[in-house]
């Protein structure tokens, strides 16, 4: 019955460990609680909290737990704080927030762009080909949900540079053993690339395929929660984009899975047969991924 009401949008209920003991019977209340977290500074006069914490939150989406408590304490809804953990668990399940101990990550607040120096460092690493999930319609929050899900993944951590996480508005970088994983998003695609943390080291294809499996498990779970399934097609980019190390333009460079069945090592790129003609090594491009 609860699942029926959940599907009908009347309540929030997940029959999952850690969540199934609670039901949110007032969905609007829950929406308001979240809205209060993403409201802008003009609306939050009177909330106590250091301006440094505010600034960090508005730029990076990194929300100190103390600031969150201040926001909710001020929300004049006395019941918010006493249900804090339950609310956070539900928000995390919905991909709105990644919950931590001292601070939380609210991806839709992240306005941060990577600087050129960091981009150059990424460009210099040895890396896999770019695996692309192209969508006809891609709701942007799919990407946020994917990032939040990967943040909970065992062994995946988000590294920091000078205390700031490698989480940007259209890109997230994870560390996984000897590897770095880049997940990025464009208007119509989610992209995955694996880099070796040490320059010039070659990548183990079993690891890149394992990473692909992890990402696709989360991606399929996110898509599966929608009634009308939003499907993607998989493929690779025929060559690197020299100007940007992530969130690369796909149009005109996309080789769909079904069109690259051969393992030809010396083929003219089907996307660039006439203009900007170049050769591709399909074996090299495909070997990192399971198709
Ligand atoms: Zn090409």
PDB file of C-alpha atoms in Angstrom, residues 46-283:
ATOM      1  CA  UNK A  46      18.848  36.220  10.861  1.00  0.00           C
ATOM      2  CA  UNK A  47      20.360  32.799  10.464  1.00  0.00           C
ATOM      3  CA  UNK A  48      23.478  32.488  12.527  1.00  0.00           C
ATOM      4  CA  UNK A  49      26.463  31.084  10.749  1.00  0.00           C
ATOM      5  CA  UNK A  50      29.893  32.297   9.782  1.00  0.00           C
ATOM      6  CA  UNK A  51      30.066  34.180   6.499  1.00  0.00           C
ATOM      7  CA  UNK A  52      32.963  31.905   5.511  1.00  0.00           C
ATOM      8  CA  UNK A  53      30.701  28.885   5.842  1.00  0.00           C
ATOM      9  CA  UNK A  54      28.017  30.601   3.805  1.00  0.00           C
ATOM     10  CA  UNK A  55      30.444  31.590   1.096  1.00  0.00           C
ATOM     11  CA  UNK A  56      31.860  28.085   0.850  1.00  0.00           C
ATOM     12  CA  UNK A  57      28.377  26.620   0.643  1.00  0.00           C
ATOM     13  CA  UNK A  58      27.202  28.977  -2.086  1.00  0.00           C
ATOM     14  CA  UNK A  59      30.283  28.426  -4.192  1.00  0.00           C
ATOM     15  CA  UNK A  60      30.916  24.731  -3.741  1.00  0.00           C
ATOM     16  CA  UNK A  61      27.776  23.093  -2.362  1.00  0.00           C
ATOM     17  CA  UNK A  62      29.744  22.016   0.706  1.00  0.00           C
ATOM     18  CA  UNK A  63      27.343  22.541   3.594  1.00  0.00           C
ATOM     19  CA  UNK A  64      28.708  22.423   7.137  1.00  0.00           C
ATOM     20  CA  UNK A  65      26.471  20.450   9.442  1.00  0.00           C
ATOM     21  CA  UNK A  66      26.407  23.336  11.930  1.00  0.00           C
ATOM     22  CA  UNK A  67      25.182  25.676   9.184  1.00  0.00           C
ATOM     23  CA  UNK A  68      22.494  23.184   8.164  1.00  0.00           C
ATOM     24  CA  UNK A  69      21.300  23.019  11.755  1.00  0.00           C
ATOM     25  CA  UNK A  70      21.177  26.790  11.910  1.00  0.00           C
ATOM     26  CA  UNK A  71      19.136  26.920   8.721  1.00  0.00           C
ATOM     27  CA  UNK A  72      16.643  24.377   9.934  1.00  0.00           C
ATOM     28  CA  UNK A  73      16.508  25.810  13.449  1.00  0.00           C
ATOM     29  CA  UNK A  74      15.478  29.091  11.860  1.00  0.00           C
ATOM     30  CA  UNK A  75      12.915  27.550   9.533  1.00  0.00           C
ATOM     31  CA  UNK A  76      10.193  28.055  12.178  1.00  0.00           C
ATOM     32  CA  UNK A  77       9.142  24.497  11.614  1.00  0.00           C
ATOM     33  CA  UNK A  78       9.892  23.066  15.002  1.00  0.00           C
ATOM     34  CA  UNK A  79       9.696  19.503  13.774  1.00  0.00           C
ATOM     35  CA  UNK A  80      12.504  19.814  11.231  1.00  0.00           C
ATOM     36  CA  UNK A  81      15.502  19.405  13.508  1.00  0.00           C
ATOM     37  CA  UNK A  82      14.145  16.499  15.511  1.00  0.00           C
ATOM     38  CA  UNK A  83      13.786  14.527  12.269  1.00  0.00           C
ATOM     39  CA  UNK A  84      17.125  15.682  10.912  1.00  0.00           C
ATOM     40  CA  UNK A  85      18.640  12.265  10.284  1.00  0.00           C
ATOM     41  CA  UNK A  86      15.529  10.873   8.612  1.00  0.00           C
ATOM     42  CA  UNK A  87      15.223  13.898   6.361  1.00  0.00           C
ATOM     43  CA  UNK A  88      18.880  13.655   5.388  1.00  0.00           C
ATOM     44  CA  UNK A  89      18.543   9.925   4.665  1.00  0.00           C
ATOM     45  CA  UNK A  90      15.609  10.573   2.348  1.00  0.00           C
ATOM     46  CA  UNK A  91      17.370  13.482   0.673  1.00  0.00           C
ATOM     47  CA  UNK A  92      20.395  11.320   0.074  1.00  0.00           C
ATOM     48  CA  UNK A  93      18.231   8.545  -1.333  1.00  0.00           C
ATOM     49  CA  UNK A  94      16.770  11.067  -3.777  1.00  0.00           C
ATOM     50  CA  UNK A  95      20.228  12.303  -4.750  1.00  0.00           C
ATOM     51  CA  UNK A  96      19.675  15.803  -3.399  1.00  0.00           C
ATOM     52  CA  UNK A  97      22.430  15.632  -0.814  1.00  0.00           C
ATOM     53  CA  UNK A  98      25.433  13.458  -0.041  1.00  0.00           C
ATOM     54  CA  UNK A  99      25.443  13.134   3.726  1.00  0.00           C
ATOM     55  CA  UNK A 100      28.678  13.346   5.698  1.00  0.00           C
ATOM     56  CA  UNK A 101      29.554  13.663   9.377  1.00  0.00           C
ATOM     57  CA  UNK A 102      30.861  17.231   9.622  1.00  0.00           C
ATOM     58  CA  UNK A 103      29.495  18.488   6.339  1.00  0.00           C
ATOM     59  CA  UNK A 104      27.202  17.532   3.482  1.00  0.00           C
ATOM     60  CA  UNK A 105      27.351  18.042  -0.259  1.00  0.00           C
ATOM     61  CA  UNK A 106      24.450  19.703  -2.078  1.00  0.00           C
ATOM     62  CA  UNK A 107      25.424  19.320  -5.741  1.00  0.00           C
ATOM     63  CA  UNK A 108      22.849  21.685  -7.235  1.00  0.00           C
ATOM     64  CA  UNK A 109      24.510  24.547  -5.302  1.00  0.00           C
ATOM     65  CA  UNK A 110      27.900  23.949  -6.862  1.00  0.00           C
ATOM     66  CA  UNK A 111      28.914  26.829  -9.154  1.00  0.00           C
ATOM     67  CA  UNK A 112      32.589  26.033  -9.183  1.00  0.00           C
ATOM     68  CA  UNK A 113      34.598  25.796 -12.418  1.00  0.00           C
ATOM     69  CA  UNK A 114      37.952  24.109 -12.700  1.00  0.00           C
ATOM     70  CA  UNK A 115      40.901  26.427 -13.290  1.00  0.00           C
ATOM     71  CA  UNK A 116      43.220  26.093 -16.296  1.00  0.00           C
ATOM     72  CA  UNK A 117      46.134  24.828 -14.261  1.00  0.00           C
ATOM     73  CA  UNK A 118      44.092  21.921 -12.949  1.00  0.00           C
ATOM     74  CA  UNK A 119      42.799  21.236 -16.471  1.00  0.00           C
ATOM     75  CA  UNK A 120      46.353  21.068 -17.774  1.00  0.00           C
ATOM     76  CA  UNK A 121      47.299  18.578 -15.081  1.00  0.00           C
ATOM     77  CA  UNK A 122      44.384  16.361 -16.103  1.00  0.00           C
ATOM     78  CA  UNK A 123      45.352  16.635 -19.777  1.00  0.00           C
ATOM     79  CA  UNK A 124      48.831  15.331 -19.036  1.00  0.00           C
ATOM     80  CA  UNK A 125      47.727  12.077 -17.357  1.00  0.00           C
ATOM     81  CA  UNK A 126      47.557   8.751 -19.129  1.00  0.00           C
ATOM     82  CA  UNK A 127      43.898   8.014 -19.637  1.00  0.00           C
ATOM     83  CA  UNK A 128      41.302   5.720 -21.093  1.00  0.00           C
ATOM     84  CA  UNK A 129      39.160   6.624 -24.071  1.00  0.00           C
ATOM     85  CA  UNK A 130      36.054   8.630 -23.247  1.00  0.00           C
ATOM     86  CA  UNK A 131      32.971   6.533 -22.605  1.00  0.00           C
ATOM     87  CA  UNK A 132      29.801   8.440 -23.434  1.00  0.00           C
ATOM     88  CA  UNK A 133      26.206   7.855 -22.381  1.00  0.00           C
ATOM     89  CA  UNK A 134      24.141   9.898 -24.772  1.00  0.00           C
ATOM     90  CA  UNK A 135      20.557  10.715 -23.851  1.00  0.00           C
ATOM     91  CA  UNK A 136      17.726  12.042 -25.980  1.00  0.00           C
ATOM     92  CA  UNK A 137      16.558  13.907 -22.908  1.00  0.00           C
ATOM     93  CA  UNK A 138      18.866  14.274 -19.944  1.00  0.00           C
ATOM     94  CA  UNK A 139      17.430  15.813 -16.780  1.00  0.00           C
ATOM     95  CA  UNK A 140      20.440  17.549 -15.240  1.00  0.00           C
ATOM     96  CA  UNK A 141      19.766  16.174 -11.775  1.00  0.00           C
ATOM     97  CA  UNK A 142      20.488  12.650 -13.074  1.00  0.00           C
ATOM     98  CA  UNK A 143      24.100  13.685 -12.979  1.00  0.00           C
ATOM     99  CA  UNK A 144      23.811  14.982  -9.414  1.00  0.00           C
ATOM    100  CA  UNK A 145      22.219  11.738  -8.335  1.00  0.00           C
ATOM    101  CA  UNK A 146      24.959   9.766  -9.998  1.00  0.00           C
ATOM    102  CA  UNK A 147      27.657  11.796  -8.244  1.00  0.00           C
ATOM    103  CA  UNK A 148      25.953  11.420  -4.866  1.00  0.00           C
ATOM    104  CA  UNK A 149      25.583   7.654  -5.418  1.00  0.00           C
ATOM    105  CA  UNK A 150      29.252   7.312  -6.373  1.00  0.00           C
ATOM    106  CA  UNK A 151      30.269   9.265  -3.270  1.00  0.00           C
ATOM    107  CA  UNK A 152      28.731   6.459  -1.196  1.00  0.00           C
ATOM    108  CA  UNK A 153      30.589   3.801  -3.181  1.00  0.00           C
ATOM    109  CA  UNK A 154      33.142   1.800  -1.168  1.00  0.00           C
ATOM    110  CA  UNK A 155      36.701   2.768  -2.032  1.00  0.00           C
ATOM    111  CA  UNK A 156      35.671   5.869  -3.994  1.00  0.00           C
ATOM    112  CA  UNK A 157      36.709   9.143  -2.415  1.00  0.00           C
ATOM    113  CA  UNK A 158      36.663  12.732  -3.574  1.00  0.00           C
ATOM    114  CA  UNK A 159      40.204  14.112  -3.341  1.00  0.00           C
ATOM    115  CA  UNK A 160      40.876  17.687  -2.237  1.00  0.00           C
ATOM    116  CA  UNK A 161      43.154  20.406  -3.436  1.00  0.00           C
ATOM    117  CA  UNK A 162      44.009  23.022  -0.818  1.00  0.00           C
ATOM    118  CA  UNK A 163      41.029  21.927   1.216  1.00  0.00           C
ATOM    119  CA  UNK A 164      38.551  22.221  -1.651  1.00  0.00           C
ATOM    120  CA  UNK A 165      36.956  19.083  -3.102  1.00  0.00           C
ATOM    121  CA  UNK A 166      37.333  18.174  -6.753  1.00  0.00           C
ATOM    122  CA  UNK A 167      33.640  18.665  -7.332  1.00  0.00           C
ATOM    123  CA  UNK A 168      32.613  21.149  -9.999  1.00  0.00           C
ATOM    124  CA  UNK A 169      29.326  22.197 -11.483  1.00  0.00           C
ATOM    125  CA  UNK A 170      29.663  19.875 -14.483  1.00  0.00           C
ATOM    126  CA  UNK A 171      32.331  17.458 -13.285  1.00  0.00           C
ATOM    127  CA  UNK A 172      33.292  15.271 -10.343  1.00  0.00           C
ATOM    128  CA  UNK A 173      36.648  13.650  -9.786  1.00  0.00           C
ATOM    129  CA  UNK A 174      37.022  10.530  -7.665  1.00  0.00           C
ATOM    130  CA  UNK A 175      40.048   8.662  -6.426  1.00  0.00           C
ATOM    131  CA  UNK A 176      39.899   4.882  -6.542  1.00  0.00           C
ATOM    132  CA  UNK A 177      43.136   3.121  -5.676  1.00  0.00           C
ATOM    133  CA  UNK A 178      45.748   4.145  -8.249  1.00  0.00           C
ATOM    134  CA  UNK A 179      43.114   5.688 -10.486  1.00  0.00           C
ATOM    135  CA  UNK A 180      41.238   8.890 -10.847  1.00  0.00           C
ATOM    136  CA  UNK A 181      37.743   8.787 -12.266  1.00  0.00           C
ATOM    137  CA  UNK A 182      36.143  11.701 -14.050  1.00  0.00           C
ATOM    138  CA  UNK A 183      32.393  11.896 -14.362  1.00  0.00           C
ATOM    139  CA  UNK A 184      31.144  14.872 -16.337  1.00  0.00           C
ATOM    140  CA  UNK A 185      27.959  16.122 -17.909  1.00  0.00           C
ATOM    141  CA  UNK A 186      26.903  18.077 -20.983  1.00  0.00           C
ATOM    142  CA  UNK A 187      23.401  18.996 -22.169  1.00  0.00           C
ATOM    143  CA  UNK A 188      22.861  15.555 -23.689  1.00  0.00           C
ATOM    144  CA  UNK A 189      25.489  13.228 -22.249  1.00  0.00           C
ATOM    145  CA  UNK A 190      27.135  11.824 -19.165  1.00  0.00           C
ATOM    146  CA  UNK A 191      30.787  10.989 -19.702  1.00  0.00           C
ATOM    147  CA  UNK A 192      33.212   8.663 -17.957  1.00  0.00           C
ATOM    148  CA  UNK A 193      36.971   8.646 -18.219  1.00  0.00           C
ATOM    149  CA  UNK A 194      39.580   6.902 -16.095  1.00  0.00           C
ATOM    150  CA  UNK A 195      43.018   8.406 -15.481  1.00  0.00           C
ATOM    151  CA  UNK A 196      46.078   6.962 -13.872  1.00  0.00           C
ATOM    152  CA  UNK A 197      47.059   8.950 -10.797  1.00  0.00           C
ATOM    153  CA  UNK A 198      50.709   8.670 -11.854  1.00  0.00           C
ATOM    154  CA  UNK A 199      51.706  10.058 -15.231  1.00  0.00           C
ATOM    155  CA  UNK A 200      52.780   7.654 -17.957  1.00  0.00           C
ATOM    156  CA  UNK A 201      51.453   4.563 -16.223  1.00  0.00           C
ATOM    157  CA  UNK A 202      49.210   2.370 -18.315  1.00  0.00           C
ATOM    158  CA  UNK A 203      45.723   1.486 -17.167  1.00  0.00           C
ATOM    159  CA  UNK A 204      44.559  -1.989 -16.286  1.00  0.00           C
ATOM    160  CA  UNK A 205      41.513  -2.727 -18.444  1.00  0.00           C
ATOM    161  CA  UNK A 206      39.984  -4.966 -15.808  1.00  0.00           C
ATOM    162  CA  UNK A 207      39.889  -1.939 -13.470  1.00  0.00           C
ATOM    163  CA  UNK A 208      38.399   0.435 -16.027  1.00  0.00           C
ATOM    164  CA  UNK A 209      35.699  -2.133 -16.803  1.00  0.00           C
ATOM    165  CA  UNK A 210      35.014  -2.598 -13.117  1.00  0.00           C
ATOM    166  CA  UNK A 211      34.584   1.169 -12.773  1.00  0.00           C
ATOM    167  CA  UNK A 212      32.257   1.178 -15.772  1.00  0.00           C
ATOM    168  CA  UNK A 213      30.185  -1.544 -14.086  1.00  0.00           C
ATOM    169  CA  UNK A 214      29.877   0.497 -10.904  1.00  0.00           C
ATOM    170  CA  UNK A 215      28.808   3.623 -12.781  1.00  0.00           C
ATOM    171  CA  UNK A 216      26.267   1.761 -14.900  1.00  0.00           C
ATOM    172  CA  UNK A 217      24.736   0.030 -11.880  1.00  0.00           C
ATOM    173  CA  UNK A 218      24.057   3.454 -10.355  1.00  0.00           C
ATOM    174  CA  UNK A 219      22.953   4.965 -13.649  1.00  0.00           C
ATOM    175  CA  UNK A 220      20.459   2.186 -14.305  1.00  0.00           C
ATOM    176  CA  UNK A 221      19.113   2.447 -10.764  1.00  0.00           C
ATOM    177  CA  UNK A 222      18.559   6.188 -11.207  1.00  0.00           C
ATOM    178  CA  UNK A 223      16.871   5.767 -14.563  1.00  0.00           C
ATOM    179  CA  UNK A 224      14.810   2.836 -13.286  1.00  0.00           C
ATOM    180  CA  UNK A 225      13.085   5.028 -10.720  1.00  0.00           C
ATOM    181  CA  UNK A 226      11.323   6.866 -13.523  1.00  0.00           C
ATOM    182  CA  UNK A 227       8.083   5.514 -14.879  1.00  0.00           C
ATOM    183  CA  UNK A 228       8.877   6.385 -18.425  1.00  0.00           C
ATOM    184  CA  UNK A 229      12.331   4.963 -18.837  1.00  0.00           C
ATOM    185  CA  UNK A 230      14.794   7.485 -20.113  1.00  0.00           C
ATOM    186  CA  UNK A 231      17.225   5.472 -22.125  1.00  0.00           C
ATOM    187  CA  UNK A 232      20.730   6.232 -23.244  1.00  0.00           C
ATOM    188  CA  UNK A 233      22.959   4.904 -25.990  1.00  0.00           C
ATOM    189  CA  UNK A 234      26.556   4.098 -25.222  1.00  0.00           C
ATOM    190  CA  UNK A 235      29.525   4.974 -27.312  1.00  0.00           C
ATOM    191  CA  UNK A 236      32.935   6.573 -27.386  1.00  0.00           C
ATOM    192  CA  UNK A 237      34.366   9.833 -28.601  1.00  0.00           C
ATOM    193  CA  UNK A 238      36.466   9.276 -31.711  1.00  0.00           C
ATOM    194  CA  UNK A 239      39.305  11.460 -30.433  1.00  0.00           C
ATOM    195  CA  UNK A 240      40.324  13.585 -27.482  1.00  0.00           C
ATOM    196  CA  UNK A 241      39.268  17.175 -27.253  1.00  0.00           C
ATOM    197  CA  UNK A 242      42.534  19.070 -26.842  1.00  0.00           C
ATOM    198  CA  UNK A 243      40.826  22.142 -25.464  1.00  0.00           C
ATOM    199  CA  UNK A 244      39.047  20.518 -22.565  1.00  0.00           C
ATOM    200  CA  UNK A 245      39.740  17.441 -20.440  1.00  0.00           C
ATOM    201  CA  UNK A 246      36.094  16.766 -19.544  1.00  0.00           C
ATOM    202  CA  UNK A 247      32.501  17.492 -20.553  1.00  0.00           C
ATOM    203  CA  UNK A 248      33.562  17.293 -24.180  1.00  0.00           C
ATOM    204  CA  UNK A 249      31.319  18.200 -27.075  1.00  0.00           C
ATOM    205  CA  UNK A 250      29.748  15.034 -28.466  1.00  0.00           C
ATOM    206  CA  UNK A 251      27.982  16.183 -31.605  1.00  0.00           C
ATOM    207  CA  UNK A 252      30.078  15.158 -34.590  1.00  0.00           C
ATOM    208  CA  UNK A 253      32.458  12.967 -32.559  1.00  0.00           C
ATOM    209  CA  UNK A 254      30.203  10.241 -31.234  1.00  0.00           C
ATOM    210  CA  UNK A 255      30.752   6.640 -32.293  1.00  0.00           C
ATOM    211  CA  UNK A 256      27.787   4.609 -31.170  1.00  0.00           C
ATOM    212  CA  UNK A 257      28.374   1.147 -29.748  1.00  0.00           C
ATOM    213  CA  UNK A 258      26.529  -0.668 -32.526  1.00  0.00           C
ATOM    214  CA  UNK A 259      28.527   1.100 -35.235  1.00  0.00           C
ATOM    215  CA  UNK A 260      31.936   0.094 -33.905  1.00  0.00           C
ATOM    216  CA  UNK A 261      31.696  -3.659 -33.823  1.00  0.00           C
ATOM    217  CA  UNK A 262      34.960  -4.237 -35.669  1.00  0.00           C
ATOM    218  CA  UNK A 263      38.340  -4.088 -33.940  1.00  0.00           C
ATOM    219  CA  UNK A 264      40.089  -2.508 -36.864  1.00  0.00           C
ATOM    220  CA  UNK A 265      43.313  -0.852 -35.812  1.00  0.00           C
ATOM    221  CA  UNK A 266      43.639   1.397 -38.794  1.00  0.00           C
ATOM    222  CA  UNK A 267      40.296   2.691 -39.889  1.00  0.00           C
ATOM    223  CA  UNK A 268      39.168   6.070 -41.128  1.00  0.00           C
ATOM    224  CA  UNK A 269      36.881   7.608 -38.509  1.00  0.00           C
ATOM    225  CA  UNK A 270      33.286   7.228 -39.768  1.00  0.00           C
ATOM    226  CA  UNK A 271      32.442  10.659 -38.335  1.00  0.00           C
ATOM    227  CA  UNK A 272      35.299  12.289 -40.216  1.00  0.00           C
ATOM    228  CA  UNK A 273      35.543  10.585 -43.563  1.00  0.00           C
ATOM    229  CA  UNK A 274      35.936  13.733 -45.608  1.00  0.00           C
ATOM    230  CA  UNK A 275      36.607  16.777 -43.545  1.00  0.00           C
ATOM    231  CA  UNK A 276      39.238  16.623 -40.791  1.00  0.00           C
ATOM    232  CA  UNK A 277      39.911  13.054 -41.857  1.00  0.00           C
ATOM    233  CA  UNK A 278      41.690  10.992 -39.234  1.00  0.00           C
ATOM    234  CA  UNK A 279      42.381   7.361 -38.459  1.00  0.00           C
ATOM    235  CA  UNK A 280      41.166   5.552 -35.387  1.00  0.00           C
ATOM    236  CA  UNK A 281      42.299   2.405 -33.655  1.00  0.00           C
ATOM    237  CA  UNK A 282      39.049   0.766 -32.609  1.00  0.00           C
ATOM    238  CA  UNK A 283      40.840  -1.858 -30.584  1.00  0.00           C
TER     239      UNK A 283
END
